[in-house]
Short mmCIF file of C-alpha atoms and ligand atoms in Angstrom, two decimals:
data_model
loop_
_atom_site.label_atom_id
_atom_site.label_comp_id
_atom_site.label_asym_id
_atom_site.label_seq_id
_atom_site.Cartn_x
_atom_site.Cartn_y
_atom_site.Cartn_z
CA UNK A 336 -44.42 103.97 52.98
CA UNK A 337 -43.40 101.36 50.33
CA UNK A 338 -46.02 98.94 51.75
CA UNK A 339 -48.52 101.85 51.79
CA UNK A 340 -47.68 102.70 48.26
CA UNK A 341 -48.00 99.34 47.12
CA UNK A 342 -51.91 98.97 48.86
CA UNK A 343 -52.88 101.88 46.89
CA UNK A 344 -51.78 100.56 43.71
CA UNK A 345 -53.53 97.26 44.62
CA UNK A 346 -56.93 98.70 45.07
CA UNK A 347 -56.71 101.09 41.90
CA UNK A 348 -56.08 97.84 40.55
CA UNK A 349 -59.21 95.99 41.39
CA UNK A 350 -61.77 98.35 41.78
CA UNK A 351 -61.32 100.26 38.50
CA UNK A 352 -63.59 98.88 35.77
CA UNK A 353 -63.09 99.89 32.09
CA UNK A 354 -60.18 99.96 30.48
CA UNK A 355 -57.21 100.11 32.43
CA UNK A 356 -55.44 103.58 32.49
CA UNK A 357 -51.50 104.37 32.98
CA UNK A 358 -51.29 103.65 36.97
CA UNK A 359 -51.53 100.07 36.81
CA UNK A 360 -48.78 99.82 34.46
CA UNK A 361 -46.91 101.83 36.76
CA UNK A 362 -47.56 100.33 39.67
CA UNK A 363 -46.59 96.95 38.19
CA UNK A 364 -43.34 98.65 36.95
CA UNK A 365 -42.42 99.61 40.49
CA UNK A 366 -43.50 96.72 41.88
CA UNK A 367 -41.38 94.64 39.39
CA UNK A 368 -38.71 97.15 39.69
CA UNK A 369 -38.33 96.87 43.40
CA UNK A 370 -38.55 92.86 43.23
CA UNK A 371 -35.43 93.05 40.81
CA UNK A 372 -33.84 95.13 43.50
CA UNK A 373 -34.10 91.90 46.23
CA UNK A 374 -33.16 89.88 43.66
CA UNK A 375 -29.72 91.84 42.23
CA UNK A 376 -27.47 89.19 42.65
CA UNK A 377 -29.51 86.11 40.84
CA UNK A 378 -30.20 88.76 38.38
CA UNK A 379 -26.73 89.56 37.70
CA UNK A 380 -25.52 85.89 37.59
CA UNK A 381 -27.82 85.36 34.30
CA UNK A 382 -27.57 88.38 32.74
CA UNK A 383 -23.63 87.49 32.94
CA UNK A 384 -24.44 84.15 32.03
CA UNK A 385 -25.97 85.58 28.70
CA UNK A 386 -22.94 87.89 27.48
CA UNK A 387 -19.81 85.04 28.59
CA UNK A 388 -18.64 83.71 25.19
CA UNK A 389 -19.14 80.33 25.27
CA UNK A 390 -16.09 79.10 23.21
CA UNK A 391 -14.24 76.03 24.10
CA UNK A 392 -11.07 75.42 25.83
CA UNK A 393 -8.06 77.12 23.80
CA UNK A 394 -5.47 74.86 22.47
CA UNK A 395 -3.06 77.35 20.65
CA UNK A 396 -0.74 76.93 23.99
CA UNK A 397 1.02 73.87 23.97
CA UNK A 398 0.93 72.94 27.75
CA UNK A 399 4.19 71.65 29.25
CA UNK A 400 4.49 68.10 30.37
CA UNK A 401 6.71 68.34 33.27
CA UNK A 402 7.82 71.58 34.23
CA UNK A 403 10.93 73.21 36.33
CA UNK A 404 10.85 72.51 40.02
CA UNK A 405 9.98 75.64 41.96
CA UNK A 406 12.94 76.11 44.42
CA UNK A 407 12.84 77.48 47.92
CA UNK A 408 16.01 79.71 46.67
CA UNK A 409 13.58 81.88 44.65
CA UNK A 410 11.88 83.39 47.24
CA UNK A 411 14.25 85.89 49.46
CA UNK A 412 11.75 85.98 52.33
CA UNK A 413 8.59 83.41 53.14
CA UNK A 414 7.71 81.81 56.07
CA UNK A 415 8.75 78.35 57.33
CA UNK A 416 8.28 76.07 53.61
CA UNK A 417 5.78 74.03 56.88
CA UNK A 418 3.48 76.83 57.54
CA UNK A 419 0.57 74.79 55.29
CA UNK A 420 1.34 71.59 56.41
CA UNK A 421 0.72 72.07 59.91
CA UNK A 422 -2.11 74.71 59.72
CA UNK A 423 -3.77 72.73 56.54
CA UNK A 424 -5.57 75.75 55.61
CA UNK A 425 -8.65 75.30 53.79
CA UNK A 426 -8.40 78.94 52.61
CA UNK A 427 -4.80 80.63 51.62
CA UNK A 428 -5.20 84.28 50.64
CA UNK A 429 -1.98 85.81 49.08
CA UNK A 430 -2.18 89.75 49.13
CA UNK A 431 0.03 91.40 46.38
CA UNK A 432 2.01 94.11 48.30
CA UNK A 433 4.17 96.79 47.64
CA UNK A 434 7.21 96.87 49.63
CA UNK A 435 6.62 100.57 51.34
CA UNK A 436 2.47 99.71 51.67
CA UNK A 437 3.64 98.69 55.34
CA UNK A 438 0.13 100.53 56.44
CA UNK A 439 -1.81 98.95 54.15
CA UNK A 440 -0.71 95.33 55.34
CA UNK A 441 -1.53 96.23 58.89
CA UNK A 442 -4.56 97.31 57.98
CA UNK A 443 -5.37 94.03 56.64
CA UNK A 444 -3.51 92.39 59.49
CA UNK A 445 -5.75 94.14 62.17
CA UNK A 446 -9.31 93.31 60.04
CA UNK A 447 -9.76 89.95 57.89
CA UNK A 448 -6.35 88.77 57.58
CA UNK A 449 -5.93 88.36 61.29
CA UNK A 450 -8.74 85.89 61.10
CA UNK A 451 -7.13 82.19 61.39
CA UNK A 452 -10.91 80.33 61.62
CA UNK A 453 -13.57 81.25 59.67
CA UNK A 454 -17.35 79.15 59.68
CA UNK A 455 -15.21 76.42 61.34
CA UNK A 456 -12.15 76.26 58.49
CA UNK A 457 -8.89 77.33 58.66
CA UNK A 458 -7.57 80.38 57.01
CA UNK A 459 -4.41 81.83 56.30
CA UNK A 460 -3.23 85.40 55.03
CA UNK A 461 -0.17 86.25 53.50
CA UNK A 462 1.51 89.01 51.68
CA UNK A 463 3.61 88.59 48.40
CA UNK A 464 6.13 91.60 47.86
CA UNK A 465 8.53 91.47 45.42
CA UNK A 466 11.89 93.32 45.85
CA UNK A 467 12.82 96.95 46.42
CA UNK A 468 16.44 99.28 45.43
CA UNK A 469 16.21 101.43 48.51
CA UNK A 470 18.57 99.46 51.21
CA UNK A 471 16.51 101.13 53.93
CA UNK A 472 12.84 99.72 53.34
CA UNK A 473 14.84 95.91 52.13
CA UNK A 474 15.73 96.17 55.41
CA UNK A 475 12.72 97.19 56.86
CA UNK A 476 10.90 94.67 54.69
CA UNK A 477 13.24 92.08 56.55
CA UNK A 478 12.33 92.96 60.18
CA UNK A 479 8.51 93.04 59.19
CA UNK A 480 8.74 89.46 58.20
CA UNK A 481 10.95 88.43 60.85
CA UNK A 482 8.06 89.74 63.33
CA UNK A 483 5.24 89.15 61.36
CA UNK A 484 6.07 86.10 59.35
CA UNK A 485 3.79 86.65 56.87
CA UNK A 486 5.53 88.09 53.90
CA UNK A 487 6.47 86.06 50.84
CA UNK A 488 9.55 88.00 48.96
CA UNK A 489 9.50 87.23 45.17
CA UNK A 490 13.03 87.58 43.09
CA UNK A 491 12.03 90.06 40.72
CA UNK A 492 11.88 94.06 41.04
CA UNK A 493 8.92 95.45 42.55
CA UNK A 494 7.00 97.91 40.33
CA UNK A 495 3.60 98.03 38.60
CA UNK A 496 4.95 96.63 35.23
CA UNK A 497 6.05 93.67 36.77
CA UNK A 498 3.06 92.42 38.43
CA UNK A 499 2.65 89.93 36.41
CA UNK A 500 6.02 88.59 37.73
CA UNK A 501 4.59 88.53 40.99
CA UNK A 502 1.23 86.37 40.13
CA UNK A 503 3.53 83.76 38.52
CA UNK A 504 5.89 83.96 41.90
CA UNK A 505 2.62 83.31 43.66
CA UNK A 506 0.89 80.64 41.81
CA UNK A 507 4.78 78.83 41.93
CA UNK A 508 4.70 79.25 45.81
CA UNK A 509 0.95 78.26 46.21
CA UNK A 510 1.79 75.01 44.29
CA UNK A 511 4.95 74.14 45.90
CA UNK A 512 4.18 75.09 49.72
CA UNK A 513 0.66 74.90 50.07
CA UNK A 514 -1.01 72.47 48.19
CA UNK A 515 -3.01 71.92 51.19
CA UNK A 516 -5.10 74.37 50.70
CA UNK A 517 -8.69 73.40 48.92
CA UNK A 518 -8.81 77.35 47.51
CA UNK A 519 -6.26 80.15 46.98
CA UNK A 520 -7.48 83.57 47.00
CA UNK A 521 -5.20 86.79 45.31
CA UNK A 522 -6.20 90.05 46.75
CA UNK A 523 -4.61 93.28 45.87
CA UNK A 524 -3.96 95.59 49.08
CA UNK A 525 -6.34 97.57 48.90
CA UNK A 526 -9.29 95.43 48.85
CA UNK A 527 -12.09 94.83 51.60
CA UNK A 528 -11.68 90.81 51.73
CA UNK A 529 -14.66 88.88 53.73
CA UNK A 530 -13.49 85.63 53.97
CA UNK A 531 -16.86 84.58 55.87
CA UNK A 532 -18.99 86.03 52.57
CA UNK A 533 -16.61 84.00 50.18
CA UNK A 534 -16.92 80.95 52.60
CA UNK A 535 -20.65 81.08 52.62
CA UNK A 536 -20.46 81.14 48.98
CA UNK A 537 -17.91 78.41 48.27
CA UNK A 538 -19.38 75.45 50.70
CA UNK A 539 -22.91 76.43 49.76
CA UNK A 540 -21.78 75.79 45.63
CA UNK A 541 -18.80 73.53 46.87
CA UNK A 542 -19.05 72.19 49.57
CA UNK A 543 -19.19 68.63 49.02
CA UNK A 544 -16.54 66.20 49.49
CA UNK A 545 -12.98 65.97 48.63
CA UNK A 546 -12.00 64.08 45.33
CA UNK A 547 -15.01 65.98 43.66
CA UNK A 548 -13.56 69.11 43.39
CA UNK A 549 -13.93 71.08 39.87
CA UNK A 550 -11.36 73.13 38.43
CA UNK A 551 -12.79 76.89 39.29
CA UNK A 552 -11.78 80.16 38.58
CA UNK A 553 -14.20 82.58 40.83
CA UNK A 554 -14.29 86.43 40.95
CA UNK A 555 -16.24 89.41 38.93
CA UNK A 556 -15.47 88.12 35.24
CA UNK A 557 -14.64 90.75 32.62
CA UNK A 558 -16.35 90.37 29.17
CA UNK A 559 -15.57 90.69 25.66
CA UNK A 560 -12.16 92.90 26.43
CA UNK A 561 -10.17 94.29 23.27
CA UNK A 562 -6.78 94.37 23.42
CA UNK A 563 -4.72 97.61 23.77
CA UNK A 564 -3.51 97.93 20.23
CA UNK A 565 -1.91 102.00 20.74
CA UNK A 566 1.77 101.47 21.10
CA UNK A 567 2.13 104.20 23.37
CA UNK A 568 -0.58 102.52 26.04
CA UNK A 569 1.28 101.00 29.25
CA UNK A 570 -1.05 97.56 28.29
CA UNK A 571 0.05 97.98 24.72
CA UNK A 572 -0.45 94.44 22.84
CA UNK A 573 0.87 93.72 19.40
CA UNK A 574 -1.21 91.19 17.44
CA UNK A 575 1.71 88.52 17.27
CA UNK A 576 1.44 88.08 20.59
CA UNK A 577 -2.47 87.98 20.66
CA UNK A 578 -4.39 87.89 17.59
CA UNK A 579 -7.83 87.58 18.50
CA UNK A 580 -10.18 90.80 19.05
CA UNK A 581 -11.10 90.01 22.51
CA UNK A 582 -9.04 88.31 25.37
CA UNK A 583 -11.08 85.06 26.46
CA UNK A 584 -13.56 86.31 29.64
CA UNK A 585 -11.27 86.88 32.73
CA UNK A 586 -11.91 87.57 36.24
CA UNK A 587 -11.16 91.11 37.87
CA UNK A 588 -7.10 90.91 39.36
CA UNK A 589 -8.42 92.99 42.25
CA UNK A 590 -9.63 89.78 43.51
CA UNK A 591 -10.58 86.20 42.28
CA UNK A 592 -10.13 82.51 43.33
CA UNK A 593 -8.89 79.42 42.20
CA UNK A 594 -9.72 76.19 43.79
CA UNK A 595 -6.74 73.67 44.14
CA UNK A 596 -7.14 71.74 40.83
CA UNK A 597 -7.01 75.20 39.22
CA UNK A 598 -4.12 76.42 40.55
CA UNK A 599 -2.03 73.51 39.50
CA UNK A 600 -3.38 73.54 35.77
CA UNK A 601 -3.27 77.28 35.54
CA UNK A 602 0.49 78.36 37.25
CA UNK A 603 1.27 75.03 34.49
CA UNK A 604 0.00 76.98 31.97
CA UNK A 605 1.45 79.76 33.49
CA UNK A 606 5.14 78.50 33.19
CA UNK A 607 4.59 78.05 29.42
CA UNK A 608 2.69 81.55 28.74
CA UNK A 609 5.73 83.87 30.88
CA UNK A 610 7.48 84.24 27.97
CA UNK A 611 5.21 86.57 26.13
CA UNK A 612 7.42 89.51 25.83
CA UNK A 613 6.13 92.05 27.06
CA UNK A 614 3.65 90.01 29.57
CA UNK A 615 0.07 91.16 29.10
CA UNK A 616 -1.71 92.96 32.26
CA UNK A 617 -2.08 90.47 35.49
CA UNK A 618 -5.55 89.26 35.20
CA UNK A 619 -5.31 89.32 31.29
CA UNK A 620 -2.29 86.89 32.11
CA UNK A 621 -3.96 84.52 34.42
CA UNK A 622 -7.16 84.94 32.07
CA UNK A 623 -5.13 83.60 29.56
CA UNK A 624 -3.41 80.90 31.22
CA UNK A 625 -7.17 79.43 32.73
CA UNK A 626 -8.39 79.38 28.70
CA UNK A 627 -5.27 77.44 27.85
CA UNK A 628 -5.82 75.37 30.80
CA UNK A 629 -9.41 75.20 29.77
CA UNK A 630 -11.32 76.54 32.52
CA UNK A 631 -13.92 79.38 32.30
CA UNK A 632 -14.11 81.93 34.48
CA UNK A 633 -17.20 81.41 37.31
CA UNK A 634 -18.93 85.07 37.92
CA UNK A 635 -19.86 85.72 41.44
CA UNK A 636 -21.57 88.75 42.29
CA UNK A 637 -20.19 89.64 45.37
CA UNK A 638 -16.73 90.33 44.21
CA UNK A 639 -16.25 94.11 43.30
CA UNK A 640 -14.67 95.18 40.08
CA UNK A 641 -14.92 98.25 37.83
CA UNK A 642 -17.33 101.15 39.77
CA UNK A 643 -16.53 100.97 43.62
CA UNK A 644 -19.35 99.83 45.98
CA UNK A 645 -20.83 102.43 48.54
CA UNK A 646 -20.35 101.74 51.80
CA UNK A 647 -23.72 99.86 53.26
CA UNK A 648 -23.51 97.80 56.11
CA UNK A 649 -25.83 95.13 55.17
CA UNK A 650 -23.90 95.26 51.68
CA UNK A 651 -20.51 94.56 52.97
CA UNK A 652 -21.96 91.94 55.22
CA UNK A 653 -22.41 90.49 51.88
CA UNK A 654 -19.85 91.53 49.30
CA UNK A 655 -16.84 89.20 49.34
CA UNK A 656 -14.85 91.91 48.09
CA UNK A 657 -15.00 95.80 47.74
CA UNK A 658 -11.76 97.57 45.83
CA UNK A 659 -10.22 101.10 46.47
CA UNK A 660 -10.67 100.92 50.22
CA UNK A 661 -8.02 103.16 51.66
CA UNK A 662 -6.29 101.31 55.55
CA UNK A 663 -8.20 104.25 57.76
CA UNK A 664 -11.98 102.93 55.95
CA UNK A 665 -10.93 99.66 56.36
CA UNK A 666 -10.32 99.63 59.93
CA UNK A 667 -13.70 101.54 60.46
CA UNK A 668 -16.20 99.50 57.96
CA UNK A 669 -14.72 96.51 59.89
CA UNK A 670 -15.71 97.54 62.85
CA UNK A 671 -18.85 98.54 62.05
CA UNK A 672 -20.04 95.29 59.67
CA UNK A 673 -18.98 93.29 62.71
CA UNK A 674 -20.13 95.06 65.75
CA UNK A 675 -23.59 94.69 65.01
CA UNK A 676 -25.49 91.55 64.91
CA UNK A 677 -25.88 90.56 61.16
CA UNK A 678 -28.22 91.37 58.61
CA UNK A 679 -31.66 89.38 58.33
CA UNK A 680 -32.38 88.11 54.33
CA UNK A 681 -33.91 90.57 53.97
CA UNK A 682 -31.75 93.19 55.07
CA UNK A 683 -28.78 92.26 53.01
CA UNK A 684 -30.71 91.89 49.82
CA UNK A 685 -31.90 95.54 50.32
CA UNK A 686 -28.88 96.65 50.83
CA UNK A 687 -26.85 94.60 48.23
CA UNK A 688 -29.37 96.16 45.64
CA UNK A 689 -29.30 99.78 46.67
CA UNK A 690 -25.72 100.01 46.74
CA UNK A 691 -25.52 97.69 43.66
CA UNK A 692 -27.84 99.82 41.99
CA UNK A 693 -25.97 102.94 43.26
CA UNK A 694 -22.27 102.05 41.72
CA UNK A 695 -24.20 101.44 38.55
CA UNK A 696 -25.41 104.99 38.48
CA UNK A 697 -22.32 106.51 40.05
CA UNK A 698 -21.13 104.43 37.03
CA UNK A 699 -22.65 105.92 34.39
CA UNK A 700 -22.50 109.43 35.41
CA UNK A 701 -18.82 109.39 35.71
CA UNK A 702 -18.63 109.56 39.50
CA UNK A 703 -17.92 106.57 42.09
C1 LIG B 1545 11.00 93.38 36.53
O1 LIG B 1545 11.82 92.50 37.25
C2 LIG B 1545 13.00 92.12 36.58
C3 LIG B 1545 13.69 91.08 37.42
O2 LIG B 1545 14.00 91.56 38.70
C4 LIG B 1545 13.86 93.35 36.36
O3 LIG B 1545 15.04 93.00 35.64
C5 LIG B 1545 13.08 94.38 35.59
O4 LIG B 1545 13.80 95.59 35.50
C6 LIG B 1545 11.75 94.67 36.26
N1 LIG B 1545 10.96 95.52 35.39
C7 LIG B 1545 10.49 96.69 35.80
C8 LIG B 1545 9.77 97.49 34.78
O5 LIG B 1545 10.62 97.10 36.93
#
């Protein structure tokens, strides 16, 4: 019907002498209109490109020289301190977890994070929890990892204000026991991960060889945020602690990447930032820490953030990540994506721009 559509336009377009009348500027409108729908994704990586500020690196943080070892004793539960140097993951992915979201780490468990080799590299998942005050789930929490072994237990209370806490635990544990791996991914709980999209992605921008590996910072980057200023807000932020109108460009905490290089310069930063009292929002934090480390965020397209992505097939083929995802839809869009046999080009650029195109809308007219 599109094709037929198109034919019609095409003849009007030729055969009509005179001056032209509305339908060809139409037709060219749709026509344009349903090009920018293949392209989405390019499209979105420059109009991002436009609006990133384009400041340099920050040096208002003095950056410590050495900093204070990380010590196996800070972490109540983790798997054996070897588990990267004998799987030499070229992926880790650390999911932040609450203590009693026991179904939503199964979930995960029994769709991407049971994956160990993905496009011929080795992954690993793990879960970072940090601790709980009811005896019965600490103990529950200690059985799970006993079977499972993939929980990482942080010293520090559990709770929403303190996730901040638990990104610092993680960047310390990424640095100290797996410096093996060439990217770390964090991943809240209830996100769709593909680690096969975000593979794709990586080795087709960095794929080359070891030593020339750039300090990155990868996810859906957030522009030109104000800070909180109302004391009463949960994100409240005073103006001695930040001054500046907008927080430097970060990437969405629901999920983003750093590649190894990163990771050390940004948990260093990270040791000298974590005593902002009271610590600004997780990915404001790590935003933060990356500017003083000064490294700008990298936009990808495929990482959700903001609006939530309707389900497509072809779409989640190609999204890396898609947020709000309850365990139950997980289990089932798994299933589904990888049942099938895989989108053609053109299939998943269809579908990446009609469902890209839908959360905008869905957006904007207040429901997703
Ligand atoms: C955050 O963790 C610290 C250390 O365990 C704890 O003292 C504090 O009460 C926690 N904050 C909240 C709001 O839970």
């Amino acid at each position: 019907m599109m094709v037929r559509g198109l034919w019609v336009c095409k003849v009007r377009l030729w055969k009509r002498g005179g001056h032209p009348g509305l339908l060809p500027i139409l037709c060219l409108l749709v026509f344009f209109c349903l090009l920018a729908v293949l392209f989405v994704d390019y499209i979105e990586i420059w109009i991002t490109s436009l609006g990133m500020s384009r400041t340099g690196p920050a040096h208002g943080v003095v950056l410590p020289q050495s900093m204070p070892p990380t010590r196996p004793e800070e972490y109540l539960l983790m798997p054996s301190p070897l588990v990267c140097q004998r799987a030499k993951p070229y992926l880790m992915t650390l999911v932040t977890s609450a203590p009693d979201n026991q179904k939503a780490r199964q979930a995960i468990r029994d769709t991407w994070g049971g994956e160990v080799q993905v496009r011929g590299h080795r992954v690993m998942t793990l879960f970072m929890v940090g601790q709980t005050s009811d005896p019965g789930l600490a103990k529950q929490l200690v059985e799970e990892a006993r079977e499972r072994g993939d929980l990482v237990q942080g010293r520090f209370m559990d709770s929403y204000a303190n996730l901040t806490l638990k990104t610092l635990s993680m960047l310390a544990w990424a640095r100290r026991f797996c410096p093996q791996a060439r990217f770390l991914a964090k991943v809240d709980d209830d996100v769709m991960f593909n680690p096969s999209a975000l593979l794709r992605y990586l080795t087709s921008n960095w794929g080359g060889s070891e030593n020339e590996l750039p300090e990155l910072y990868i996810g859906r980057v957030h522009m030109r945020v104000a800070p909180d200023r109302n004391p009463a807000s949960k994100h409240f932020m005073s103006e001695d602690l930040f001054g500046g109108s907008v927080f430097p460009d970060y990437c969405s905490g629901t999920a983003y990447v750093l590649s190894r290089p990163a990771v050390l310069k940004v948990s260093l930063a990270a040791t000298a930032l974590h005593l902002l009292k009271p610590l600004p929002p997780e990915d404001v934090f790590v935003g933060l820490c990356a500017h003083a480390a000064g490294i700008t965020p990298t936009h990808c397209p495929y990482f959700s953030g903001g609006p939530s992505v309707p389900y497509g097939r072809c779409c989640y083929q190609a999204m890396v990540s898609v947020h709000h995802t309850k365990p139950e839809e997980m289990l089932r869009y798994w299933a589904e994506v990888h049942s099938t046999t895989p989108c053609s080009w053109f299939g998943v650029q269809t579908s990446l721009g009609i469902c890209k195109v839908r959360s905008f809308f869905g957006d904007l007219l207040g429901f997703q």
